[in-house]
């Protein structure tokens, strides 16, 4: 399994520095949560890693430098992401969405035709994300949470080694969050997972490690307990340092 190693990452938009010299190490198989106030630079960091914005510094995955590569080459290096809004083909079935993501070189016609056999990797992804029963349902009829799971499944069929998920549980019910957290734990047994998240209960339940981003910089890093007890984190969220009880509230409100 490969890890992610970011050094001196910097992204500027017209003189405004959104990511300001970030160093970040995510060990292979980690389930890292990336938290921080709105505008902290979380999405921009993921955009930089996936080649969507120009960045300075270094981003290595499995030892290979990614910065300067095209979006497609980065994707082919085993890196995949989801966006804050789901991007599935609503008219196509769950299975067809996975088939297209798998891009196994079959023609559109072959993929859209009813087939008997489901390719092994697709069947496994369906199972992992819990959508086997819904394989033939149009993606547009899925519940919000199920669409996010389908998107994660689309990364799994591409055998992505590093998943970067931008607020995957936003808008999900409590049960959907729980199921998603368990899914991410299972996935991170074999892959490296970075999750941008706002829901602090969700983070507390499932994060293996946490990085707090603030104004484009890493403010704090460690376990959930370490980050919550960090006076710097408390200050950012409350404007002053305080007891652990208020810190808890502060992080919840982030
Ligand atoms: N394409 C862009 N052009 C100009 N400013 C941007 C662009 N994308 C993001 N920003 C700015 O960069 C900062 C970080 O944004 P973002 O990474 O989306 O934050 P987060 O995901 O942590 O909420 C914000 O101030 C945002 O307005
Ligand atoms: Mg964002």
PDB file of N, CA, C and O in Angstrom, residues 75-104:
ATOM      1  N   UNK A  75      -4.974  10.363 -12.273  1.00  0.00           N
ATOM      2  CA  UNK A  75      -6.009   9.344 -12.082  1.00  0.00           C
ATOM      3  C   UNK A  75      -5.437   7.954 -12.376  1.00  0.00           C
ATOM      4  O   UNK A  75      -5.716   6.996 -11.653  1.00  0.00           O
ATOM      5  N   UNK A  76      -4.622   7.866 -13.430  1.00  0.00           N
ATOM      6  CA  UNK A  76      -4.033   6.569 -13.769  1.00  0.00           C
ATOM      7  C   UNK A  76      -2.990   6.114 -12.755  1.00  0.00           C
ATOM      8  O   UNK A  76      -2.647   4.940 -12.709  1.00  0.00           O
ATOM      9  N   UNK A  77      -2.509   7.057 -11.920  1.00  0.00           N
ATOM     10  CA  UNK A  77      -1.569   6.676 -10.864  1.00  0.00           C
ATOM     11  C   UNK A  77      -2.283   6.067  -9.663  1.00  0.00           C
ATOM     12  O   UNK A  77      -1.658   5.801  -8.642  1.00  0.00           O
ATOM     13  N   UNK A  78      -3.626   5.914  -9.777  1.00  0.00           N
ATOM     14  CA  UNK A  78      -4.351   5.246  -8.697  1.00  0.00           C
ATOM     15  C   UNK A  78      -4.960   6.197  -7.688  1.00  0.00           C
ATOM     16  O   UNK A  78      -5.188   5.836  -6.532  1.00  0.00           O
ATOM     17  N   UNK A  79      -5.236   7.425  -8.133  1.00  0.00           N
ATOM     18  CA  UNK A  79      -5.798   8.415  -7.217  1.00  0.00           C
ATOM     19  C   UNK A  79      -7.173   8.827  -7.715  1.00  0.00           C
ATOM     20  O   UNK A  79      -7.345   9.152  -8.894  1.00  0.00           O
ATOM     21  N   UNK A  80      -8.165   8.773  -6.822  1.00  0.00           N
ATOM     22  CA  UNK A  80      -9.520   9.144  -7.218  1.00  0.00           C
ATOM     23  C   UNK A  80     -10.168  10.000  -6.162  1.00  0.00           C
ATOM     24  O   UNK A  80      -9.798   9.940  -4.994  1.00  0.00           O
ATOM     25  N   UNK A  81     -11.131  10.785  -6.577  1.00  0.00           N
ATOM     26  CA  UNK A  81     -11.794  11.674  -5.626  1.00  0.00           C
ATOM     27  C   UNK A  81     -13.281  11.741  -5.908  1.00  0.00           C
ATOM     28  O   UNK A  81     -13.747  11.395  -6.994  1.00  0.00           O
ATOM     29  N   UNK A  82     -14.014  12.192  -4.890  1.00  0.00           N
ATOM     30  CA  UNK A  82     -15.406  12.544  -5.103  1.00  0.00           C
ATOM     31  C   UNK A  82     -15.534  14.039  -4.842  1.00  0.00           C
ATOM     32  O   UNK A  82     -14.672  14.648  -4.216  1.00  0.00           O
ATOM     33  N   UNK A  83     -16.636  14.599  -5.354  1.00  0.00           N
ATOM     34  CA  UNK A  83     -16.888  16.029  -5.195  1.00  0.00           C
ATOM     35  C   UNK A  83     -18.013  16.230  -4.184  1.00  0.00           C
ATOM     36  O   UNK A  83     -18.703  15.283  -3.811  1.00  0.00           O
ATOM     37  N   UNK A  84     -18.174  17.493  -3.748  1.00  0.00           N
ATOM     38  CA  UNK A  84     -19.197  17.766  -2.741  1.00  0.00           C
ATOM     39  C   UNK A  84     -20.590  17.424  -3.252  1.00  0.00           C
ATOM     40  O   UNK A  84     -21.463  17.088  -2.477  1.00  0.00           O
ATOM     41  N   UNK A  85     -20.796  17.511  -4.576  1.00  0.00           N
ATOM     42  CA  UNK A  85     -22.077  17.065  -5.130  1.00  0.00           C
ATOM     43  C   UNK A  85     -21.826  15.817  -5.987  1.00  0.00           C
ATOM     44  O   UNK A  85     -20.839  15.750  -6.710  1.00  0.00           O
ATOM     45  N   UNK A  86     -22.737  14.853  -5.871  1.00  0.00           N
ATOM     46  CA  UNK A  86     -22.554  13.568  -6.553  1.00  0.00           C
ATOM     47  C   UNK A  86     -22.561  13.757  -8.068  1.00  0.00           C
ATOM     48  O   UNK A  86     -23.258  14.615  -8.602  1.00  0.00           O
ATOM     49  N   UNK A  87     -21.769  12.962  -8.748  1.00  0.00           N
ATOM     50  CA  UNK A  87     -21.642  13.093 -10.204  1.00  0.00           C
ATOM     51  C   UNK A  87     -21.848  11.737 -10.881  1.00  0.00           C
ATOM     52  O   UNK A  87     -20.987  11.257 -11.587  1.00  0.00           O
ATOM     53  N   UNK A  88     -23.028  11.141 -10.632  1.00  0.00           N
ATOM     54  CA  UNK A  88     -23.351   9.868 -11.284  1.00  0.00           C
ATOM     55  C   UNK A  88     -24.272  10.138 -12.475  1.00  0.00           C
ATOM     56  O   UNK A  88     -24.870  11.194 -12.583  1.00  0.00           O
ATOM     57  N   UNK A  89     -24.338   9.178 -13.405  1.00  0.00           N
ATOM     58  CA  UNK A  89     -25.265   9.301 -14.530  1.00  0.00           C
ATOM     59  C   UNK A  89     -26.633   8.825 -14.067  1.00  0.00           C
ATOM     60  O   UNK A  89     -26.859   7.633 -13.900  1.00  0.00           O
ATOM     61  N   UNK A  90     -27.534   9.767 -13.877  1.00  0.00           N
ATOM     62  CA  UNK A  90     -28.837   9.489 -13.267  1.00  0.00           C
ATOM     63  C   UNK A  90     -29.698   8.541 -14.102  1.00  0.00           C
ATOM     64  O   UNK A  90     -30.469   7.759 -13.558  1.00  0.00           O
ATOM     65  N   UNK A  91     -29.587   8.633 -15.441  1.00  0.00           N
ATOM     66  CA  UNK A  91     -30.448   7.835 -16.328  1.00  0.00           C
ATOM     67  C   UNK A  91     -29.987   6.385 -16.399  1.00  0.00           C
ATOM     68  O   UNK A  91     -30.756   5.507 -16.765  1.00  0.00           O
ATOM     69  N   UNK A  92     -28.719   6.161 -16.092  1.00  0.00           N
ATOM     70  CA  UNK A  92     -28.167   4.810 -16.210  1.00  0.00           C
ATOM     71  C   UNK A  92     -28.321   4.069 -14.895  1.00  0.00           C
ATOM     72  O   UNK A  92     -28.448   4.680 -13.841  1.00  0.00           O
ATOM     73  N   UNK A  93     -28.295   2.746 -14.993  1.00  0.00           N
ATOM     74  CA  UNK A  93     -28.430   1.948 -13.772  1.00  0.00           C
ATOM     75  C   UNK A  93     -27.129   2.008 -12.970  1.00  0.00           C
ATOM     76  O   UNK A  93     -26.082   2.441 -13.457  1.00  0.00           O
ATOM     77  N   UNK A  94     -27.245   1.530 -11.744  1.00  0.00           N
ATOM     78  CA  UNK A  94     -26.088   1.433 -10.858  1.00  0.00           C
ATOM     79  C   UNK A  94     -24.992   0.637 -11.556  1.00  0.00           C
ATOM     80  O   UNK A  94     -23.828   1.045 -11.616  1.00  0.00           O
ATOM     81  N   UNK A  95     -25.383  -0.497 -12.121  1.00  0.00           N
ATOM     82  CA  UNK A  95     -24.433  -1.380 -12.800  1.00  0.00           C
ATOM     83  C   UNK A  95     -23.764  -0.681 -13.983  1.00  0.00           C
ATOM     84  O   UNK A  95     -22.546  -0.776 -14.174  1.00  0.00           O
ATOM     85  N   UNK A  96     -24.573   0.034 -14.775  1.00  0.00           N
ATOM     86  CA  UNK A  96     -24.012   0.730 -15.935  1.00  0.00           C
ATOM     87  C   UNK A  96     -23.032   1.823 -15.505  1.00  0.00           C
ATOM     88  O   UNK A  96     -21.990   2.021 -16.133  1.00  0.00           O
ATOM     89  N   UNK A  97     -23.349   2.525 -14.411  1.00  0.00           N
ATOM     90  CA  UNK A  97     -22.430   3.531 -13.890  1.00  0.00           C
ATOM     91  C   UNK A  97     -21.090   2.897 -13.517  1.00  0.00           C
ATOM     92  O   UNK A  97     -20.026   3.429 -13.835  1.00  0.00           O
ATOM     93  N   UNK A  98     -21.164   1.752 -12.855  1.00  0.00           N
ATOM     94  CA  UNK A  98     -19.931   1.075 -12.432  1.00  0.00           C
ATOM     95  C   UNK A  98     -19.153   0.565 -13.638  1.00  0.00           C
ATOM     96  O   UNK A  98     -17.929   0.633 -13.689  1.00  0.00           O
ATOM     97  N   UNK A  99     -19.904   0.077 -14.620  1.00  0.00           N
ATOM     98  CA  UNK A  99     -19.309  -0.442 -15.853  1.00  0.00           C
ATOM     99  C   UNK A  99     -18.532   0.654 -16.574  1.00  0.00           C
ATOM    100  O   UNK A  99     -17.417   0.438 -17.048  1.00  0.00           O
ATOM    101  N   UNK A 100     -19.136   1.818 -16.668  1.00  0.00           N
ATOM    102  CA  UNK A 100     -18.482   2.931 -17.356  1.00  0.00           C
ATOM    103  C   UNK A 100     -17.240   3.357 -16.589  1.00  0.00           C
ATOM    104  O   UNK A 100     -16.189   3.596 -17.166  1.00  0.00           O
ATOM    105  N   UNK A 101     -17.378   3.407 -15.249  1.00  0.00           N
ATOM    106  CA  UNK A 101     -16.219   3.786 -14.436  1.00  0.00           C
ATOM    107  C   UNK A 101     -15.090   2.778 -14.630  1.00  0.00           C
ATOM    108  O   UNK A 101     -13.919   3.144 -14.728  1.00  0.00           O
ATOM    109  N   UNK A 102     -15.467   1.506 -14.717  1.00  0.00           N
ATOM    110  CA  UNK A 102     -14.452   0.460 -14.887  1.00  0.00           C
ATOM    111  C   UNK A 102     -13.778   0.600 -16.248  1.00  0.00           C
ATOM    112  O   UNK A 102     -12.624   0.203 -16.432  1.00  0.00           O
ATOM    113  N   UNK A 103     -14.515   1.183 -17.210  1.00  0.00           N
ATOM    114  CA  UNK A 103     -13.967   1.512 -18.525  1.00  0.00           C
ATOM    115  C   UNK A 103     -13.174   0.368 -19.131  1.00  0.00           C
ATOM    116  O   UNK A 103     -12.052   0.542 -19.584  1.00  0.00           O
ATOM    117  N   UNK A 104     -13.787  -0.803 -19.123  1.00  0.00           N
ATOM    118  CA  UNK A 104     -13.029  -1.987 -19.496  1.00  0.00           C
ATOM    119  C   UNK A 104     -12.815  -2.099 -20.997  1.00  0.00           C
ATOM    120  O   UNK A 104     -12.502  -3.163 -21.502  1.00  0.00           O
TER     121      UNK A 104
END
